[in-house]
């Protein structure tokens, strides 16, 4: 079907079609990654701000559109995803919303986006359905279809140049079970993969990736359920190991691994499975709880998080994680909810239960299992000098169950250094891996 706009009054639909030279993986990324879609969504002269983008059935997409010249106030729209078939179809129902992100009662508008391989590129067909002929006519008079077409034209520009200001290049691969995994590469030198923590996508470790790129070929990626990567259900930690295995192959078949805090469990599990394909490991403050120096994870931790997410209580899941695992005093929570980072954590709140599954047996207040990992590669475990005692005990516990572990101290830093102080962390990684 050629590019264009078709109005079907018999079905009360508007269909906009656009062909791209980019492959279907890249086009899918542009529709499902919050940072990407904010660069092209909306008509020419308007800016999109994405507040939430949970691309899975029942997930929400909250965004606002505002004219760049300030000639009108922002328009807030709340969409709920129905069908999500990676690289094939998205469907959602959107409605206008007020400042509290509550539907304003003007009705919902079902939209379906179909993706199809077209020779060397991809074709996108957007079908918007209206409740009746009058609603369709209003959309025609408001030039909604033309606005969509302008947005799809802007998408073409992004697809032709998906690199960002850090010089990274976004790509995707298909993991062993068919799931799309989005990743970025930067720099040159020995290969290293940065594994992100719970409730963050690859942008969360962008600072460390940039610092490492001066001496390494750095790969960051969206773990399952985050960013532009898929999230098939039911979740299985073994699939995340397969994802890392596929990423190692992208880098030529071997790479070092690094992570911090809750990402350390997955990193060690992957290293154990990949054997000599992993050249070295650097972990910053693994969140292992190996004795009574702090309370362990609640016995029903995973189940409670799953129940909150199933009920749509994402904010409560964040609060539960913060108070029960991070041990943030309850009186601090109201102020934290006012920070934009709270919405980002709520967006990925389902991943708290994902990582909790991986960390089972590592946060129980008991010694680390002696038979979980078989790793011959050298491992560095760094602890901030301003960090908590239970973290240092966990680092030494890891040294007692693996053959080649060096415990390091990052002077003058605490648990946040992996994200907030990337330069000294990168220097310590380099010193260990390139010794």
Short mmCIF file of C-alpha atoms in Angstrom, two decimals:
data_model
loop_
_atom_site.label_atom_id
_atom_site.label_comp_id
_atom_site.label_asym_id
_atom_site.label_seq_id
_atom_site.Cartn_x
_atom_site.Cartn_y
_atom_site.Cartn_z
CA UNK A 1 0.00 0.00 0.00
CA UNK A 2 1.48 3.41 -0.95
CA UNK A 3 2.03 6.19 1.55
CA UNK A 4 -1.09 8.18 2.22
CA UNK A 5 -4.28 8.80 4.16
CA UNK A 6 -7.52 6.89 3.62
CA UNK A 7 -10.83 7.83 5.25
CA UNK A 8 -13.31 4.96 5.44
CA UNK A 9 -16.69 6.41 6.43
CA UNK A 10 -18.36 3.00 6.28
CA UNK A 11 -16.21 1.83 9.20
CA UNK A 12 -15.57 5.25 10.77
CA UNK A 13 -11.82 4.82 10.46
CA UNK A 14 -8.84 6.82 9.34
CA UNK A 15 -5.90 4.83 7.98
CA UNK A 16 -2.44 6.38 7.56
CA UNK A 17 0.26 4.35 5.81
CA UNK A 18 3.99 5.03 5.66
CA UNK A 19 6.89 2.99 4.25
CA UNK A 20 10.41 3.22 5.70
CA UNK A 21 13.78 2.09 4.50
CA UNK A 22 14.67 0.99 8.03
CA UNK A 23 14.21 -2.62 9.16
CA UNK A 24 11.23 -3.69 11.21
CA UNK A 25 13.27 -4.06 14.44
CA UNK A 26 14.32 -0.41 14.30
CA UNK A 27 10.80 0.81 13.52
CA UNK A 28 9.39 -1.25 16.39
CA UNK A 29 11.97 0.31 18.70
CA UNK A 30 10.92 3.79 17.64
CA UNK A 31 7.29 3.02 18.59
CA UNK A 32 8.03 1.34 21.92
CA UNK A 33 10.95 3.26 23.46
CA UNK A 34 9.94 6.33 25.47
CA UNK A 35 13.07 8.32 24.59
CA UNK A 36 12.70 7.48 20.91
CA UNK A 37 9.00 8.26 20.55
CA UNK A 38 9.40 11.59 22.33
CA UNK A 39 11.64 12.68 19.43
CA UNK A 40 9.00 12.28 16.72
CA UNK A 41 5.52 11.86 18.21
CA UNK A 42 3.01 14.56 17.37
CA UNK A 43 2.62 16.99 14.46
CA UNK A 44 5.32 19.36 13.27
CA UNK A 45 5.90 22.19 15.72
CA UNK A 46 4.75 20.20 18.75
CA UNK A 47 6.85 18.51 21.44
CA UNK A 48 5.95 15.24 23.13
CA UNK A 49 6.79 14.43 26.74
CA UNK A 50 6.36 10.81 27.78
CA UNK A 51 5.52 10.28 31.46
CA UNK A 52 4.94 6.51 31.32
CA UNK A 53 5.32 3.88 28.63
CA UNK A 54 4.59 0.32 29.71
CA UNK A 55 4.35 -1.54 26.40
CA UNK A 56 2.49 -4.71 27.27
CA UNK A 57 -1.18 -5.72 27.36
CA UNK A 58 -2.87 -3.62 30.03
CA UNK A 59 0.12 -1.29 30.32
CA UNK A 60 -0.29 2.48 30.20
CA UNK A 61 1.18 5.13 27.95
CA UNK A 62 0.91 8.63 29.39
CA UNK A 63 2.14 11.54 27.32
CA UNK A 64 1.48 15.19 26.69
CA UNK A 65 1.77 17.29 23.55
CA UNK A 66 2.51 21.03 23.62
CA UNK A 67 3.25 23.58 20.87
CA UNK A 68 6.86 24.70 20.78
CA UNK A 69 5.81 28.35 20.43
CA UNK A 70 3.71 28.24 23.60
CA UNK A 71 0.60 29.29 21.73
CA UNK A 72 -1.54 26.76 23.59
CA UNK A 73 -1.43 24.72 26.76
CA UNK A 74 -0.35 21.08 26.86
CA UNK A 75 -2.73 18.31 25.88
CA UNK A 76 -2.53 15.21 28.08
CA UNK A 77 -3.42 11.81 26.71
CA UNK A 78 -3.72 8.48 28.50
CA UNK A 79 -3.52 5.29 26.43
CA UNK A 80 -3.92 1.67 27.49
CA UNK A 81 -2.32 -1.08 25.43
CA UNK A 82 -4.41 -4.03 24.27
CA UNK A 83 -2.55 -6.16 21.75
CA UNK A 84 1.26 -6.19 21.80
CA UNK A 85 2.85 -8.52 19.26
CA UNK A 86 6.55 -7.59 18.87
CA UNK A 87 7.43 -6.37 15.37
CA UNK A 88 3.88 -7.06 14.17
CA UNK A 89 1.08 -5.16 15.94
CA UNK A 90 0.28 -2.64 18.65
CA UNK A 91 -3.21 -1.68 19.68
CA UNK A 92 -4.23 0.84 22.29
CA UNK A 93 -7.18 2.94 23.36
CA UNK A 94 -6.44 6.55 24.20
CA UNK A 95 -8.42 9.30 25.83
CA UNK A 96 -7.81 12.89 26.81
CA UNK A 97 -6.82 13.34 30.47
CA UNK A 98 -6.66 16.08 33.06
CA UNK A 99 -3.64 17.18 35.13
CA UNK A 100 -4.12 14.20 37.48
CA UNK A 101 -4.05 11.82 34.48
CA UNK A 102 -7.72 10.98 34.91
CA UNK A 103 -9.79 10.43 31.77
CA UNK A 104 -11.84 13.54 31.02
CA UNK A 105 -14.92 11.63 29.87
CA UNK A 106 -14.81 12.60 26.20
CA UNK A 107 -14.52 8.97 25.10
CA UNK A 108 -11.82 6.56 23.99
CA UNK A 109 -10.28 6.18 20.56
CA UNK A 110 -9.07 2.69 19.57
CA UNK A 111 -5.93 2.67 17.44
CA UNK A 112 -4.11 -0.21 15.81
CA UNK A 113 -0.58 -0.02 14.41
CA UNK A 114 0.47 -2.82 12.07
CA UNK A 115 4.10 -3.44 11.11
CA UNK A 116 5.10 -5.44 8.03
CA UNK A 117 8.38 -6.17 6.31
CA UNK A 118 8.40 -4.55 2.88
CA UNK A 119 11.36 -5.64 0.78
CA UNK A 120 14.40 -4.05 2.43
CA UNK A 121 12.33 -1.89 4.75
CA UNK A 122 9.14 -1.76 6.74
CA UNK A 123 5.58 -0.50 6.26
CA UNK A 124 3.53 0.95 9.12
CA UNK A 125 -0.24 1.21 8.93
CA UNK A 126 -2.06 3.22 11.60
CA UNK A 127 -5.82 2.70 11.88
CA UNK A 128 -7.80 5.00 14.17
CA UNK A 129 -11.44 4.08 14.83
CA UNK A 130 -14.18 6.49 15.92
CA UNK A 131 -17.47 5.72 17.67
CA UNK A 132 -19.64 7.27 14.98
CA UNK A 133 -19.65 9.36 11.84
CA UNK A 134 -19.88 12.63 13.75
CA UNK A 135 -16.73 11.84 15.73
CA UNK A 136 -14.95 10.89 12.53
CA UNK A 137 -16.01 14.14 10.91
CA UNK A 138 -14.67 16.14 13.88
CA UNK A 139 -11.33 14.33 13.53
CA UNK A 140 -11.26 15.15 9.82
CA UNK A 141 -12.01 18.82 10.49
CA UNK A 142 -9.28 18.94 13.16
CA UNK A 143 -6.85 17.44 10.62
CA UNK A 144 -5.98 14.60 12.96
CA UNK A 145 -4.88 12.41 10.05
CA UNK A 146 -2.58 15.13 8.74
CA UNK A 147 -1.06 15.43 12.21
CA UNK A 148 -0.42 11.71 12.27
CA UNK A 149 1.16 11.88 8.82
CA UNK A 150 3.47 14.69 9.95
CA UNK A 151 4.54 12.59 12.93
CA UNK A 152 5.26 9.61 10.70
CA UNK A 153 7.34 11.87 8.47
CA UNK A 154 9.33 12.98 11.54
CA UNK A 155 9.85 9.33 12.39
CA UNK A 156 11.65 8.86 9.08
CA UNK A 157 14.29 11.36 10.20
CA UNK A 158 14.87 9.54 13.47
CA UNK A 159 15.19 6.18 11.72
CA UNK A 160 17.82 7.54 9.38
CA UNK A 161 19.93 8.78 12.31
CA UNK A 162 19.17 6.90 15.55
CA UNK A 163 22.44 7.87 17.25
CA UNK A 164 22.30 10.21 20.21
CA UNK A 165 24.56 12.91 21.56
CA UNK A 166 26.78 10.38 23.33
CA UNK A 167 27.79 8.85 20.00
CA UNK A 168 26.07 5.56 20.78
CA UNK A 169 24.25 3.51 18.17
CA UNK A 170 20.95 1.81 18.96
CA UNK A 171 20.41 -1.66 17.54
CA UNK A 172 18.25 -4.68 18.28
CA UNK A 173 18.71 -8.43 18.23
CA UNK A 174 16.38 -11.36 18.55
CA UNK A 175 17.12 -13.52 21.58
CA UNK A 176 16.83 -17.30 21.68
CA UNK A 177 13.10 -17.25 22.48
CA UNK A 178 12.27 -14.67 19.81
CA UNK A 179 12.25 -11.61 22.09
CA UNK A 180 13.58 -8.29 20.80
CA UNK A 181 16.44 -6.91 22.89
CA UNK A 182 17.53 -3.31 22.31
CA UNK A 183 21.14 -2.32 22.89
CA UNK A 184 23.67 0.43 22.28
CA UNK A 185 27.38 0.32 21.64
CA UNK A 186 30.02 3.00 22.06
CA UNK A 187 33.80 3.38 22.17
CA UNK A 188 36.55 0.98 21.14
CA UNK A 189 38.84 -1.49 22.82
CA UNK A 190 38.17 -4.63 24.89
CA UNK A 191 34.48 -5.49 25.09
CA UNK A 192 32.44 -4.93 28.24
CA UNK A 193 28.70 -5.24 28.88
CA UNK A 194 27.07 -3.06 31.54
CA UNK A 195 24.11 -4.82 33.17
CA UNK A 196 21.59 -2.36 34.56
CA UNK A 197 19.87 -2.54 37.92
CA UNK A 198 16.24 -3.09 38.86
CA UNK A 199 13.65 -0.57 37.59
CA UNK A 200 15.90 1.11 35.03
CA UNK A 201 16.58 0.79 31.32
CA UNK A 202 19.90 1.28 29.59
CA UNK A 203 19.77 5.05 30.13
CA UNK A 204 20.30 4.43 33.85
CA UNK A 205 23.90 3.37 33.27
CA UNK A 206 24.62 5.87 30.47
CA UNK A 207 27.07 7.82 32.61
CA UNK A 208 29.21 4.78 33.35
CA UNK A 209 29.02 3.64 29.72
CA UNK A 210 30.31 7.01 28.55
CA UNK A 211 33.15 6.96 31.07
CA UNK A 212 34.15 3.44 30.02
CA UNK A 213 33.95 4.16 26.29
CA UNK A 214 37.32 5.95 26.34
CA UNK A 215 39.04 2.58 26.84
CA UNK A 216 36.46 -0.12 26.05
CA UNK A 217 33.86 -1.13 23.50
CA UNK A 218 30.85 -0.69 25.79
CA UNK A 219 27.48 -2.32 25.30
CA UNK A 220 24.43 -1.30 27.32
CA UNK A 221 21.03 -2.85 26.80
CA UNK A 222 17.42 -2.78 27.87
CA UNK A 223 16.77 -5.80 30.01
CA UNK A 224 13.46 -7.59 29.48
CA UNK A 225 10.47 -5.53 30.46
CA UNK A 226 12.39 -2.27 30.08
CA UNK A 227 12.80 0.32 27.35
CA UNK A 228 12.56 -1.04 23.80
CA UNK A 229 13.05 -4.70 24.71
CA UNK A 230 10.22 -7.21 24.81
CA UNK A 231 8.58 -8.70 27.87
CA UNK A 232 6.94 -12.05 27.09
CA UNK A 233 5.15 -13.75 29.95
CA UNK A 234 5.60 -15.61 32.16
CA UNK A 235 8.90 -14.06 33.16
CA UNK A 236 11.79 -16.51 33.50
CA UNK A 237 15.26 -15.43 34.73
CA UNK A 238 16.88 -18.02 32.44
CA UNK A 239 15.79 -15.98 29.42
CA UNK A 240 17.81 -13.00 30.68
CA UNK A 241 20.92 -15.17 30.66
CA UNK A 242 20.14 -16.08 27.04
CA UNK A 243 19.86 -12.37 26.25
CA UNK A 244 23.34 -11.69 27.64
CA UNK A 245 24.70 -14.68 25.73
CA UNK A 246 23.35 -13.21 22.49
CA UNK A 247 24.86 -9.81 23.32
CA UNK A 248 28.26 -11.40 23.94
CA UNK A 249 28.09 -12.85 20.42
CA UNK A 250 27.43 -9.35 19.05
CA UNK A 251 30.75 -8.34 20.59
CA UNK A 252 32.65 -11.17 18.94
CA UNK A 253 32.10 -14.02 21.36
CA UNK A 254 33.72 -12.73 24.55
CA UNK A 255 33.29 -9.78 26.91
CA UNK A 256 33.72 -8.60 30.47
CA UNK A 257 30.60 -7.94 32.56
CA UNK A 258 29.90 -5.23 35.08
CA UNK A 259 26.93 -4.30 37.24
CA UNK A 260 25.97 -2.75 40.54
CA UNK A 261 23.65 -3.52 43.43
CA UNK A 262 20.71 -5.76 42.43
CA UNK A 263 22.07 -6.39 38.92
CA UNK A 264 24.95 -8.38 40.40
CA UNK A 265 22.95 -11.59 40.80
CA UNK A 266 22.08 -11.77 37.10
CA UNK A 267 25.66 -10.87 36.18
CA UNK A 268 27.08 -13.74 38.19
CA UNK A 269 24.44 -16.17 36.90
CA UNK A 270 25.26 -15.19 33.31
CA UNK A 271 29.01 -15.46 33.89
CA UNK A 272 28.58 -18.92 35.36
CA UNK A 273 26.53 -20.05 32.34
CA UNK A 274 28.85 -18.48 29.74
CA UNK A 275 32.13 -19.87 31.09
CA UNK A 276 35.24 -18.70 29.26
CA UNK A 277 33.26 -16.28 27.10
CA UNK A 278 33.38 -13.93 30.10
CA UNK A 279 36.83 -12.37 30.42
CA UNK A 280 36.32 -10.64 33.77
CA UNK A 281 33.68 -9.30 36.14
CA UNK A 282 33.41 -6.09 38.14
CA UNK A 283 30.58 -5.72 40.66
CA UNK A 284 29.87 -2.61 42.67
CA UNK A 285 28.20 -3.15 46.04
CA UNK A 286 26.15 -6.32 45.37
CA UNK A 287 23.04 -6.18 47.53
CA UNK A 288 23.60 -9.57 49.15
CA UNK A 289 22.33 -10.10 52.70
CA UNK A 290 24.34 -12.91 54.26
CA UNK A 291 23.85 -12.49 58.02
CA UNK A 292 21.83 -10.56 60.59
CA UNK A 293 23.58 -7.23 59.99
CA UNK A 294 20.36 -6.03 58.36
CA UNK A 295 16.88 -7.55 57.91
CA UNK A 296 16.52 -10.05 55.06
CA UNK A 297 14.05 -9.79 52.18
CA UNK A 298 10.50 -10.60 53.33
CA UNK A 299 9.59 -14.25 52.82
CA UNK A 300 6.64 -13.30 50.57
CA UNK A 301 8.50 -10.51 48.79
CA UNK A 302 8.00 -11.76 45.20
CA UNK A 303 4.38 -12.73 45.73
CA UNK A 304 3.50 -9.39 47.33
CA UNK A 305 5.09 -7.44 44.47
CA UNK A 306 3.31 -9.60 41.89
CA UNK A 307 -0.02 -8.94 43.58
CA UNK A 308 0.50 -5.17 43.64
CA UNK A 309 1.42 -5.09 39.95
CA UNK A 310 -1.53 -7.31 39.03
CA UNK A 311 -3.82 -4.82 40.79
CA UNK A 312 -2.24 -1.89 38.94
CA UNK A 313 -0.70 -0.51 42.16
CA UNK A 314 2.67 0.43 40.70
CA UNK A 315 3.28 3.31 43.07
CA UNK A 316 2.59 1.05 46.02
CA UNK A 317 5.08 -1.48 44.63
CA UNK A 318 7.75 1.23 44.53
CA UNK A 319 6.90 2.27 48.08
CA UNK A 320 7.04 -1.34 49.27
CA UNK A 321 10.47 -1.79 47.68
CA UNK A 322 11.77 1.47 49.09
CA UNK A 323 10.58 0.90 52.64
CA UNK A 324 11.10 -2.86 52.98
CA UNK A 325 14.28 -3.41 50.93
CA UNK A 326 16.05 -0.05 50.76
CA UNK A 327 14.70 0.80 54.24
CA UNK A 328 13.83 4.40 53.42
CA UNK A 329 11.95 5.88 56.41
CA UNK A 330 8.24 6.13 55.65
CA UNK A 331 8.19 9.86 56.37
CA UNK A 332 10.53 10.47 53.39
CA UNK A 333 8.23 8.79 50.87
CA UNK A 334 5.84 11.75 50.23
CA UNK A 335 8.77 13.96 49.21
CA UNK A 336 10.21 11.22 46.99
CA UNK A 337 6.88 10.94 45.17
CA UNK A 338 7.23 14.57 44.07
CA UNK A 339 10.47 13.84 42.22
CA UNK A 340 10.21 12.87 38.51
CA UNK A 341 12.28 9.76 39.25
CA UNK A 342 9.30 8.28 41.11
CA UNK A 343 7.30 8.04 37.88
CA UNK A 344 10.24 6.35 36.19
CA UNK A 345 10.45 3.75 38.95
CA UNK A 346 6.70 3.19 38.79
CA UNK A 347 6.99 2.67 35.06
CA UNK A 348 9.30 -0.30 35.68
CA UNK A 349 7.80 -1.43 38.99
CA UNK A 350 7.09 -4.90 37.59
CA UNK A 351 10.85 -5.48 37.37
CA UNK A 352 11.20 -5.42 41.16
CA UNK A 353 9.62 -8.88 41.18
CA UNK A 354 11.80 -9.94 38.24
CA UNK A 355 15.02 -9.14 40.09
CA UNK A 356 13.63 -10.52 43.33
CA UNK A 357 13.32 -13.90 41.60
CA UNK A 358 16.95 -13.71 40.50
CA UNK A 359 18.10 -12.70 43.99
CA UNK A 360 16.28 -15.48 45.82
CA UNK A 361 18.77 -17.19 48.09
CA UNK A 362 21.08 -14.16 48.07
CA UNK A 363 19.15 -11.83 50.39
CA UNK A 364 17.89 -14.25 53.04
CA UNK A 365 20.33 -13.41 55.81
CA UNK A 366 22.09 -16.76 55.24
CA UNK A 367 25.51 -17.64 53.77
CA UNK A 368 25.75 -17.47 49.99
CA UNK A 369 25.11 -20.83 48.30
CA UNK A 370 28.37 -22.60 47.58
CA UNK A 371 27.09 -24.36 44.47
CA UNK A 372 25.20 -21.66 42.55
CA UNK A 373 28.14 -20.34 40.51
CA UNK A 374 31.13 -21.87 38.78
CA UNK A 375 33.28 -18.98 37.59
CA UNK A 376 36.97 -19.07 36.73
CA UNK A 377 37.21 -15.51 35.40
CA UNK A 378 38.67 -12.90 37.75
CA UNK A 379 36.05 -11.05 39.78
CA UNK A 380 36.37 -7.66 41.46
CA UNK A 381 33.84 -6.73 44.13
CA UNK A 382 34.05 -3.07 45.09
CA UNK A 383 32.55 -1.51 48.21
CA UNK A 384 32.27 2.22 48.86
CA UNK A 385 34.12 3.32 51.97
CA UNK A 386 30.96 5.18 53.00
CA UNK A 387 28.74 2.16 52.34
CA UNK A 388 26.87 -0.07 54.73
CA UNK A 389 28.48 -2.91 56.67
CA UNK A 390 26.15 -5.60 55.31
CA UNK A 391 27.40 -4.82 51.78
CA UNK A 392 31.02 -5.35 52.82
CA UNK A 393 30.10 -8.64 54.48
CA UNK A 394 28.37 -9.75 51.28
CA UNK A 395 31.47 -8.88 49.24
CA UNK A 396 33.72 -11.00 51.46
CA UNK A 397 31.14 -13.78 51.42
CA UNK A 398 31.38 -13.87 47.63
CA UNK A 399 35.16 -14.10 47.91
CA UNK A 400 34.71 -17.20 50.04
CA UNK A 401 32.68 -19.12 47.40
CA UNK A 402 34.54 -18.19 44.18
CA UNK A 403 38.19 -18.94 43.39
CA UNK A 404 39.41 -15.58 42.05
CA UNK A 405 37.77 -12.63 43.82
CA UNK A 406 39.41 -9.34 44.72
CA UNK A 407 37.59 -7.11 47.20
CA UNK A 408 38.22 -3.43 46.48
CA UNK A 409 37.26 -0.20 48.24
CA UNK A 410 36.13 2.94 46.45
CA UNK A 411 37.22 5.67 48.82
CA UNK A 412 34.84 8.49 49.62
CA UNK A 413 31.79 6.92 47.97
CA UNK A 414 28.58 5.14 48.93
CA UNK A 415 26.06 2.84 47.21
CA UNK A 416 25.12 5.43 44.58
CA UNK A 417 28.58 5.69 43.00
CA UNK A 418 27.88 3.23 40.15
CA UNK A 419 25.34 5.74 38.84
CA UNK A 420 26.33 9.09 40.37
CA UNK A 421 30.15 8.89 40.25
CA UNK A 422 30.89 7.05 36.98
CA UNK A 423 34.43 8.37 36.48
CA UNK A 424 36.06 6.84 39.60
CA UNK A 425 34.08 3.63 39.08
CA UNK A 426 35.24 3.43 35.45
CA UNK A 427 38.83 4.04 36.52
CA UNK A 428 38.61 1.22 39.05
CA UNK A 429 37.10 -1.10 36.41
CA UNK A 430 39.88 -0.24 34.00
CA UNK A 431 42.54 -0.77 36.63
CA UNK A 432 41.20 -4.22 37.40
CA UNK A 433 40.38 -5.50 33.92
CA UNK A 434 43.42 -4.05 32.14
CA UNK A 435 46.00 -4.86 34.77
#
